[in-house]
Amino acid sequence: MDADDIRAAFLTHMESTGHERIPRSSLVPTDPTTLFTGSGMQQLLPVLLGEPDPRGTRLTDSQPCFRAQDIDEVGDERHTTFFEMLGNWSVGDYFKQHQIDTFFRFLTDVVGLDPHRLYVTCFIGDPHHNIPRDDEAALIWQAAFASRGIDAGIAQIGSAAAGDARGIMGNERIFFYDADENWWSRGGNLSSTPIGDPCGPDSEVFYDFGPQHQDPSYGLAHPASDGGRFLEIGNQVFMQYQREENGTFSPLNRRIVDFGGGLERIAAAALGVPDVYAVSVLAPLLKVVEMLSDTTYAAAPGPMRVIVDHVRGAYFLAVDGVIPANKERGYVMRRLIRRAITTARTIGLREQFFAPLVAELGAIYARAYPETVERGDAILATLRREEKAFRRTLDGGLRALARFQGRTLTGADIFMLSDTFGFPPEITIEESEKLNIAVSKDWDLVYRRALQEQRERSRASSKLGAENMPQ
Ligand code: ATP
Ligand code: MG
């Protein structure tokens, strides 16, 4: 099954068990306090917090997500800024038994994953806050594995660090971790769960690519390790508690299941390849870059991942109406486009490449997201305009930067490059490294001071301007 098949099969599988398919939300959330939609549950927050949903108590969708906070992870095998999250929700309807059984059957019967390759985690409990270990979820998992003839051992791990030291023993397949790994609340941690909020344990599902994929510098392999052997493909949150005024946790009347699974990651598991860029919604983009750049993905995996991730991310931001700008969402989009272009230079890709990648993206997403077709011309125009403008900036800035060879670049120089040539500081730093130009240690401080001074100057002059206005 490729990514398209998996997305379609998931939605059909959920619809056949009584879920209403809801429209995805825009990457630009209605909530003005968040920059981007980063999960399927975001649009359902009011419902999770107690409002009824007229569409029913069983909901499902496939949600395009954008996580600017993952931008520094891009280049590894498992993180992209943009990805699709398959989701299903039970609002006061079914709970752990039905959720775990349904997801397990989806992964094994529908996607065809070998159940021997699946490993799961559950919450170890918190005696201090009177929250029991989630034996309920662990026992449901154990029975699910037993139904496939797998004797799944249960292990008490605790922290991820404890897991790094201990690893996996014998037939262990179900792992109890602490609240850092297996507790969900809007505050992140258990003790920072906001008063009045629903919260609860979660149970994550991992795919085992085999011990040969574990990077030993991460310690021994276990599901919550980032060492490469295990890939988290889905997370089931079981909201069954509510935080009280006095800080304690009481049972929630209307319990909620919130499931989110990464489409690209499930598709990678289906391929048996621990690289999300190998799946059908990303591999064709790599092919285009390979063709244009006369190097191969195998030779330059990091830069190629950055290029295709950033172009795809900027593309979907354009689909949802974001325009490159100097602040907020537009700035993130601008950064993606600029980094894609500067990274492309490092693999000898100097001509304009957005158009062919956008054409490929159009072909990949036309069926699942028809809005990509409807807005096709506008998307291409937005991206190409920014691409062209930045190329001009880049050429000017790089010529100016080259003159610093043999000298040490100061914060004032970096400010000048940004002020005069529009050359972004982060790119100056990256490019200086490539050109072997030393950068002074305190550049950041000096740069920020110069920026601040400039802001004050322009504020003062605009004030002056206002005072001089004729009455
Ligand atoms: P990780 O620890 O691997 O970064 P996460 O804990 O941030 O993942 P969740 O917030 O639980 O992930 O999101 C639900 C699912 O979405 C994950 O199980 C994973 O399959 C997928 N996912 C999360 N972040 C990314 C990403 N940056 N790229 C691709 N898929 C992702
Ligand atoms: Mg997680």
Coordinates of C-alpha atoms and ligand atoms in Angstrom, one line a residue:
M1 CA 0.0 0.0 0.0
D2 CA 1.3 3.5 -0.8
A3 CA 0.5 6.6 1.1
D4 CA -2.6 7.4 -1.0
D5 CA -3.9 3.9 -0.5
I6 CA -3.2 4.1 3.3
R7 CA -5.0 7.5 3.6
A8 CA -8.0 6.2 1.7
A9 CA -8.1 2.9 3.5
F10 CA -7.9 4.6 6.9
L11 CA -10.8 6.9 6.2
T12 CA -12.9 4.0 4.8
H13 CA -12.0 1.8 7.8
M14 CA -13.1 4.5 10.2
E15 CA -16.3 5.3 8.2
S16 CA -17.2 1.6 8.3
T17 CA -17.0 1.7 12.1
G18 CA -19.5 4.7 12.3
H19 CA -17.1 7.6 12.1
E20 CA -18.2 10.8 10.4
R21 CA -15.5 12.1 8.1
I22 CA -15.0 15.8 8.9
P23 CA -13.2 18.3 6.6
R24 CA -9.6 19.1 7.4
S25 CA -8.9 22.5 8.9
S26 CA -6.6 25.1 7.3
L27 CA -2.9 25.2 8.3
V28 CA -3.8 28.7 9.4
P29 CA -5.8 28.0 12.6
T30 CA -8.8 30.1 13.6
D31 CA -7.2 30.4 17.1
P32 CA -5.1 33.6 16.7
T33 CA -2.6 32.5 19.4
T34 CA -1.2 29.6 17.4
L35 CA 0.8 30.1 14.2
F36 CA 0.0 26.8 12.5
T37 CA -2.2 23.7 12.7
G38 CA 0.1 21.0 14.1
S39 CA -2.2 18.2 14.8
G40 CA -5.6 16.8 13.9
M41 CA -7.1 17.5 17.3
Q42 CA -6.4 21.2 17.2
Q43 CA -9.7 22.0 15.4
L44 CA -11.5 19.8 17.9
L45 CA -10.2 21.5 21.0
P46 CA -13.6 23.2 21.9
V47 CA -15.2 19.7 21.7
L48 CA -12.5 18.1 23.9
L49 CA -13.0 20.9 26.4
G50 CA -16.7 20.1 26.7
E51 CA -18.7 21.5 23.7
P52 CA -20.9 19.1 21.9
D53 CA -20.2 18.3 18.2
P54 CA -23.3 18.2 16.0
R55 CA -21.5 15.9 13.6
G56 CA -21.5 13.1 16.1
T57 CA -19.4 11.2 18.7
R58 CA -17.2 9.4 16.3
L59 CA -15.1 11.6 13.9
T60 CA -12.3 11.0 11.5
D61 CA -10.1 13.0 9.1
S62 CA -6.7 13.3 7.4
Q63 CA -5.2 16.6 8.6
P64 CA -2.3 18.4 6.9
C65 CA 0.0 19.6 9.7
F66 CA 2.8 22.0 9.9
R67 CA 5.3 22.0 12.8
A68 CA 7.7 24.9 12.6
Q69 CA 9.2 23.6 15.8
D70 CA 10.5 20.5 13.9
I71 CA 12.4 22.5 11.3
D72 CA 15.8 21.7 12.9
E73 CA 15.0 17.9 12.8
V74 CA 14.5 18.1 9.0
G75 CA 17.3 16.2 7.4
D76 CA 16.8 13.1 9.6
E77 CA 14.7 10.1 8.4
R78 CA 11.5 10.7 10.3
H79 CA 10.7 14.4 10.6
T80 CA 9.2 16.8 8.1
T81 CA 7.8 20.3 8.8
F82 CA 4.7 19.4 6.8
F83 CA 3.1 16.0 7.2
E84 CA -0.4 14.4 7.2
M85 CA -1.9 13.2 10.4
L86 CA -4.6 10.5 10.2
G87 CA -7.0 11.0 13.0
N88 CA -10.0 9.5 14.7
W89 CA -11.9 10.7 17.8
S90 CA -14.4 9.3 20.2
V91 CA -16.3 11.9 22.1
G92 CA -17.9 10.1 25.1
D93 CA -18.3 7.1 22.9
Y94 CA -16.0 4.1 22.7
F95 CA -12.8 3.9 24.8
K96 CA -9.6 1.9 25.0
Q97 CA -10.8 -1.5 24.0
H98 CA -12.4 -0.4 20.7
Q99 CA -9.6 2.1 19.9
I100 CA -6.8 -0.3 20.4
D101 CA -8.5 -3.2 18.6
T102 CA -9.5 -1.0 15.6
F103 CA -6.1 0.5 15.2
F104 CA -4.4 -2.8 15.6
R105 CA -6.6 -4.3 12.9
F106 CA -6.1 -1.4 10.6
L107 CA -2.3 -1.7 10.8
T108 CA -2.2 -5.5 10.5
D109 CA -5.2 -6.5 8.4
V110 CA -5.6 -3.4 6.2
V111 CA -2.0 -2.0 5.8
G112 CA -0.6 -5.5 6.2
L113 CA 2.1 -4.7 8.8
D114 CA 3.6 -7.8 10.4
P115 CA 2.3 -7.7 14.1
H116 CA 5.7 -9.0 15.2
R117 CA 7.2 -5.6 14.2
L118 CA 4.8 -3.6 16.4
Y119 CA 5.8 -2.4 19.8
V120 CA 3.7 -0.3 22.1
T121 CA 4.0 2.0 25.2
C122 CA 1.6 2.8 28.0
F123 CA 1.6 5.1 31.1
I124 CA 3.4 3.8 34.2
G125 CA 1.2 5.7 36.6
D126 CA 2.0 8.5 39.1
P127 CA 1.5 7.5 42.7
H128 CA 2.1 11.1 43.9
H129 CA -0.9 12.3 41.9
N130 CA -2.9 9.1 42.6
I131 CA -3.0 8.0 39.0
P132 CA -2.7 4.3 38.5
R133 CA -0.6 2.5 35.9
D134 CA -2.5 2.0 32.7
D135 CA -2.9 -1.8 33.1
E136 CA -6.2 -1.5 31.2
A137 CA -4.5 -0.5 28.0
A138 CA -1.6 -2.9 28.5
L139 CA -3.9 -5.9 28.9
I140 CA -5.9 -4.9 25.9
W141 CA -2.7 -4.8 23.8
Q142 CA -1.6 -8.1 25.3
A143 CA -4.8 -9.8 24.2
A144 CA -4.6 -8.2 20.7
F145 CA -1.1 -9.6 20.2
A146 CA -2.2 -13.0 21.7
S147 CA -4.9 -13.1 19.0
R148 CA -2.0 -13.3 16.4
G149 CA -0.2 -15.9 18.4
I150 CA 2.3 -13.4 19.9
D151 CA 3.2 -13.7 23.6
A152 CA 3.7 -10.0 24.4
G153 CA 5.7 -9.4 27.6
I154 CA 5.2 -6.3 29.6
A155 CA 8.1 -4.2 30.9
Q156 CA 8.3 -1.5 33.5
I157 CA 10.7 1.1 32.2
G158 CA 10.1 4.6 33.7
S159 CA 12.1 7.3 32.0
A160 CA 13.4 7.2 28.4
A161 CA 16.9 7.4 29.9
A162 CA 16.3 4.3 32.0
G163 CA 15.2 2.6 28.8
D164 CA 18.5 3.6 27.1
A165 CA 20.5 1.8 29.8
R166 CA 18.2 -1.2 30.1
G167 CA 17.0 -2.0 26.5
I168 CA 14.6 -4.8 25.8
M169 CA 14.6 -8.2 27.4
G170 CA 13.1 -11.5 26.2
N171 CA 9.6 -11.3 24.8
E172 CA 8.9 -7.7 25.9
R173 CA 6.6 -5.8 23.6
I174 CA 4.6 -3.5 25.9
F175 CA 6.5 -0.9 27.8
F176 CA 5.5 1.4 30.6
Y177 CA 7.0 4.8 30.6
D178 CA 6.7 7.9 32.8
A179 CA 4.6 11.0 32.2
D180 CA 7.3 12.6 29.9
E181 CA 6.6 9.9 27.4
N182 CA 3.0 8.8 28.0
W183 CA 0.9 11.5 29.4
W184 CA -1.1 14.0 27.4
S185 CA -2.3 17.4 28.5
R186 CA -2.3 20.8 27.0
G187 CA 0.4 21.8 29.5
G188 CA 2.7 19.0 28.2
N189 CA 3.7 17.4 31.5
L190 CA 1.5 15.9 34.1
S191 CA 2.2 18.4 36.8
S192 CA 1.7 21.3 34.4
T193 CA -1.7 20.1 33.3
P194 CA -3.9 23.2 33.3
I195 CA -6.7 23.4 35.9
G196 CA -10.1 22.3 34.5
D197 CA -8.5 20.6 31.5
P198 CA -9.2 17.0 30.3
C199 CA -6.0 14.9 30.2
G200 CA -4.9 11.4 30.5
P201 CA -2.5 8.6 29.6
D202 CA -1.6 7.8 26.0
S203 CA -0.5 4.7 24.3
E204 CA 2.0 5.0 21.4
V205 CA 2.6 2.5 18.6
F206 CA 6.1 1.9 17.2
Y207 CA 7.3 0.0 14.1
D208 CA 10.5 -2.0 14.5
F209 CA 12.8 -1.7 11.5
G210 CA 15.3 -4.2 13.1
P211 CA 18.3 -4.0 15.5
Q212 CA 20.7 -3.1 12.6
H213 CA 19.0 0.4 12.5
Q214 CA 19.9 1.3 16.1
D215 CA 22.6 4.0 16.4
P216 CA 24.5 2.8 19.5
S217 CA 25.4 6.3 20.5
Y218 CA 21.7 6.6 21.7
G219 CA 22.2 3.6 24.1
L220 CA 20.3 0.3 23.9
A221 CA 17.2 0.1 21.7
H222 CA 13.7 0.5 23.1
P223 CA 10.6 2.2 21.7
A224 CA 11.0 5.6 23.2
S225 CA 14.7 5.8 22.0
D226 CA 15.5 8.1 19.1
G227 CA 18.2 5.7 18.0
G228 CA 16.5 4.7 14.7
R229 CA 15.3 1.2 15.3
F230 CA 11.8 2.1 16.4
L231 CA 9.6 4.6 14.6
E232 CA 6.6 6.1 16.3
I233 CA 3.7 5.7 13.9
G234 CA 0.7 6.6 16.0
N235 CA -0.4 8.0 19.3
Q236 CA -3.7 7.2 21.1
V237 CA -4.6 9.7 23.8
F238 CA -7.1 8.5 26.4
M239 CA -8.6 11.5 28.1
Q240 CA -10.1 10.1 31.3
Y241 CA -9.1 12.7 33.9
Q242 CA -9.8 16.3 34.7
R243 CA -7.5 18.5 36.7
E244 CA -9.3 20.1 39.7
E245 CA -8.8 23.5 41.3
N246 CA -6.8 22.0 44.1
G247 CA -4.4 20.3 41.6
T248 CA -5.7 16.8 42.0
F249 CA -7.0 14.6 39.2
S250 CA -10.6 13.3 39.1
P251 CA -12.3 11.0 36.6
L252 CA -13.7 12.7 33.5
N253 CA -17.4 12.1 32.9
R254 CA -17.2 12.3 29.1
R255 CA -14.1 10.3 28.2
I256 CA -12.4 11.0 24.9
V257 CA -10.1 9.2 22.5
D258 CA -7.8 11.3 20.4
F259 CA -5.8 9.3 17.9
G260 CA -3.2 10.8 15.6
G261 CA -0.9 8.8 13.2
G262 CA 1.7 10.1 10.8
L263 CA 0.7 9.1 7.3
E264 CA 4.2 9.2 5.9
R265 CA 5.5 7.2 8.8
I266 CA 2.9 4.5 8.5
A267 CA 3.6 4.4 4.7
A268 CA 7.4 4.0 5.5
A269 CA 6.6 1.1 7.8
A270 CA 4.5 -0.4 5.0
L271 CA 7.5 -0.1 2.7
G272 CA 9.8 -1.6 5.3
V273 CA 12.1 1.4 4.9
P274 CA 13.0 3.6 7.9
D275 CA 12.9 6.8 5.8
V276 CA 9.7 8.8 5.3
Y277 CA 11.2 10.4 2.2
A278 CA 11.0 7.0 0.5
V279 CA 7.2 7.0 0.5
S280 CA 5.0 7.8 -2.5
V281 CA 4.2 11.4 -1.5
L282 CA 7.9 12.4 -1.2
A283 CA 10.0 10.1 -3.4
P284 CA 8.8 11.6 -6.7
L285 CA 10.0 15.0 -5.4
L286 CA 13.5 13.5 -4.7
K287 CA 13.5 12.2 -8.3
V288 CA 12.9 15.7 -9.6
V289 CA 15.7 17.1 -7.5
E290 CA 18.0 14.3 -8.6
M291 CA 17.2 15.0 -12.3
L292 CA 17.9 18.8 -11.9
S293 CA 21.0 18.6 -9.8
D294 CA 23.1 15.7 -11.2
T295 CA 23.7 14.3 -7.8
T296 CA 21.8 11.4 -6.1
Y297 CA 19.7 11.1 -3.0
A298 CA 22.1 8.4 -1.8
A299 CA 25.0 10.8 -2.1
A300 CA 23.3 13.8 -0.5
P301 CA 20.4 12.7 1.6
G302 CA 20.5 15.6 4.1
P303 CA 20.3 18.5 1.6
M304 CA 17.8 16.7 -0.6
R305 CA 15.5 16.2 2.4
V306 CA 15.7 19.8 3.4
I307 CA 14.9 20.9 -0.2
V308 CA 11.9 18.7 -0.8
D309 CA 10.6 19.2 2.8
H310 CA 10.8 23.0 2.6
V311 CA 9.3 23.2 -0.9
R312 CA 6.4 20.9 0.1
G313 CA 5.9 22.9 3.4
A314 CA 5.9 26.3 1.6
Y315 CA 3.6 24.8 -1.1
F316 CA 0.9 23.8 1.5
L317 CA 1.2 27.1 3.3
A318 CA 0.5 28.7 -0.1
V319 CA -2.4 26.3 -0.6
D320 CA -3.9 27.8 2.6
G321 CA -3.3 31.3 1.6
V322 CA -0.1 32.2 3.4
I323 CA 2.1 34.7 1.6
P324 CA 5.9 35.2 2.2
A325 CA 6.4 38.2 4.6
N326 CA 8.7 39.5 7.3
K327 CA 6.8 38.3 10.3
E328 CA 4.8 35.4 11.7
R329 CA 3.5 32.8 9.3
G330 CA 4.8 34.6 6.3
Y331 CA 8.3 34.7 7.8
V332 CA 8.3 31.0 8.4
M333 CA 7.3 30.5 4.8
R334 CA 9.9 32.9 3.6
R335 CA 12.5 31.0 5.7
L336 CA 11.5 27.7 4.1
I337 CA 11.8 29.1 0.6
R338 CA 15.1 30.7 1.3
R339 CA 16.6 27.7 3.0
A340 CA 15.5 25.5 0.1
I341 CA 17.3 27.7 -2.4
T342 CA 20.5 28.1 -0.4
T343 CA 20.6 24.4 0.3
A344 CA 20.0 23.6 -3.4
R345 CA 23.1 25.6 -4.2
T346 CA 25.2 23.2 -2.1
I347 CA 24.3 20.3 -4.4
G348 CA 24.8 22.3 -7.6
L349 CA 21.2 23.1 -8.2
R350 CA 21.4 26.8 -9.1
E351 CA 18.6 27.3 -11.6
Q352 CA 14.9 27.9 -10.6
F353 CA 13.4 24.6 -9.4
F354 CA 10.1 25.5 -7.7
A355 CA 8.1 25.2 -10.9
P356 CA 8.9 21.5 -11.6
L357 CA 8.5 20.6 -7.9
V358 CA 5.2 22.4 -7.7
A359 CA 4.0 20.5 -10.8
E360 CA 5.0 17.2 -9.2
L361 CA 3.2 18.3 -5.9
G362 CA 0.1 19.1 -7.9
A363 CA 0.1 15.6 -9.4
I364 CA 0.7 14.0 -5.9
Y365 CA -2.0 15.7 -4.0
A366 CA -4.7 16.5 -6.7
R367 CA -7.0 13.7 -5.6
A368 CA -6.7 13.9 -1.9
Y369 CA -6.7 17.7 -1.7
P370 CA -8.6 19.1 -4.7
E371 CA -7.9 22.6 -3.4
T372 CA -4.3 22.2 -4.6
V373 CA -5.7 22.0 -8.1
E374 CA -8.2 24.8 -7.7
R375 CA -5.6 27.2 -6.4
G376 CA -2.8 25.9 -8.6
D377 CA -2.0 29.1 -10.5
A378 CA -2.0 31.3 -7.4
I379 CA 0.2 28.8 -5.5
L380 CA 2.8 28.7 -8.3
A381 CA 2.8 32.5 -8.8
T382 CA 3.3 33.1 -5.0
L383 CA 6.2 30.7 -4.8
R384 CA 7.9 31.8 -8.0
R385 CA 7.7 35.4 -7.1
E386 CA 9.5 34.8 -3.8
E387 CA 12.0 32.4 -5.5
K388 CA 13.0 35.1 -8.1
A389 CA 13.2 37.9 -5.6
F390 CA 15.4 35.8 -3.2
R391 CA 17.7 34.8 -6.0
R392 CA 18.5 38.4 -6.7
T393 CA 19.1 39.0 -3.0
L394 CA 21.2 36.0 -2.7
D395 CA 23.5 36.8 -5.6
G396 CA 24.1 40.3 -4.3
G397 CA 24.6 39.2 -0.7
L398 CA 26.9 36.3 -1.6
R399 CA 29.1 38.7 -3.7
A400 CA 29.3 41.1 -0.7
L401 CA 30.0 38.2 1.7
A402 CA 32.9 36.8 -0.4
R403 CA 34.7 40.1 0.1
F404 CA 35.0 39.2 3.8
Q405 CA 37.3 36.3 3.1
G406 CA 40.4 36.4 5.3
R407 CA 38.6 38.7 7.8
T408 CA 36.3 38.1 10.8
L409 CA 32.7 38.8 10.2
T410 CA 31.2 40.9 13.1
G411 CA 27.7 41.5 14.2
A412 CA 27.8 44.9 12.5
D413 CA 28.8 43.3 9.2
I414 CA 26.0 40.8 9.5
F415 CA 23.6 43.6 10.2
M416 CA 24.9 45.5 7.2
L417 CA 24.4 42.5 5.0
S418 CA 20.9 42.1 6.2
D419 CA 20.0 45.8 6.1
T420 CA 21.6 46.6 2.7
F421 CA 21.2 43.3 0.8
G422 CA 18.3 41.7 2.6
F423 CA 20.6 38.8 3.3
P424 CA 19.1 36.9 6.3
P425 CA 21.6 36.5 9.3
E426 CA 21.0 32.7 9.5
I427 CA 22.0 32.4 5.9
T428 CA 25.0 34.6 6.4
I429 CA 26.2 32.3 9.2
E430 CA 25.6 29.1 7.1
E431 CA 27.3 30.6 4.1
S432 CA 30.3 32.0 6.1
E433 CA 30.9 28.5 7.3
K434 CA 31.0 27.2 3.7
L435 CA 33.3 30.0 2.7
N436 CA 35.6 29.5 5.7
I437 CA 34.9 33.0 6.9
A438 CA 35.3 33.4 10.7
V439 CA 32.4 34.9 12.6
S440 CA 33.0 36.8 15.8
K441 CA 31.7 35.1 18.9
D442 CA 29.4 37.9 20.1
W443 CA 27.9 38.6 16.6
D444 CA 24.4 37.7 17.8
L445 CA 24.5 40.3 20.6
V446 CA 26.0 43.0 18.4
Y447 CA 23.6 42.2 15.6
R448 CA 20.6 42.4 17.8
R449 CA 21.7 45.7 19.3
A450 CA 22.1 47.2 15.9
L451 CA 18.7 45.9 14.9
Q452 CA 17.2 47.4 18.1
E453 CA 18.9 50.8 17.4
Q454 CA 17.6 50.8 13.9
R455 CA 14.1 50.1 15.2
E456 CA 14.3 52.9 17.7
R457 CA 15.6 55.3 15.0
S458 CA 12.7 54.5 12.7
R459 CA 10.2 54.8 15.5
A460 CA 11.6 58.2 16.4
S461 CA 11.5 59.3 12.8
S462 CA 7.9 58.2 12.3
K463 CA 7.0 60.1 15.4
L464 CA 8.7 63.1 14.1
G465 CA 6.8 62.6 10.8
A466 CA 3.5 62.5 12.7
E467 CA 4.3 65.7 14.6
N468 CA 5.1 67.5 11.4
M469 CA 1.8 66.5 9.9
P470 CA -0.3 69.5 9.1
Q471 CA -3.3 69.7 11.5
Ligands
ATP1 P1 8.2 12.4 17.6 O1 8.5 12.1 19.1 O2 8.6 11.3 16.7 O3 8.7 13.7 17.2 P2 5.6 13.3 18.4 O4 5.6 12.8 19.8 O5 6.0 14.8 18.3 O6 6.6 12.5 17.5 P3 2.7 13.3 18.2 O7 2.6 14.8 18.6 O8 2.3 12.3 19.1 O9 4.2 13.0 17.7 O10 2.0 13.2 16.8 C1 1.3 12.1 16.3 C2 1.9 11.4 15.2 O11 2.3 12.3 14.1 C3 3.2 10.7 15.6 O12 3.0 9.4 16.1 C4 4.0 10.6 14.2 O13 3.5 9.4 13.5 C5 3.5 11.8 13.5 N1 4.5 12.9 13.5 C6 4.7 13.8 14.5 N2 5.7 14.7 14.2 C7 6.0 14.4 12.9 C8 6.9 15.0 12.0 N3 7.6 16.1 12.2 N4 7.0 14.4 10.7 C9 6.3 13.3 10.4 N5 5.4 12.7 11.2 C10 5.3 13.2 12.5
MG2 MG 4.8 11.3 20.9

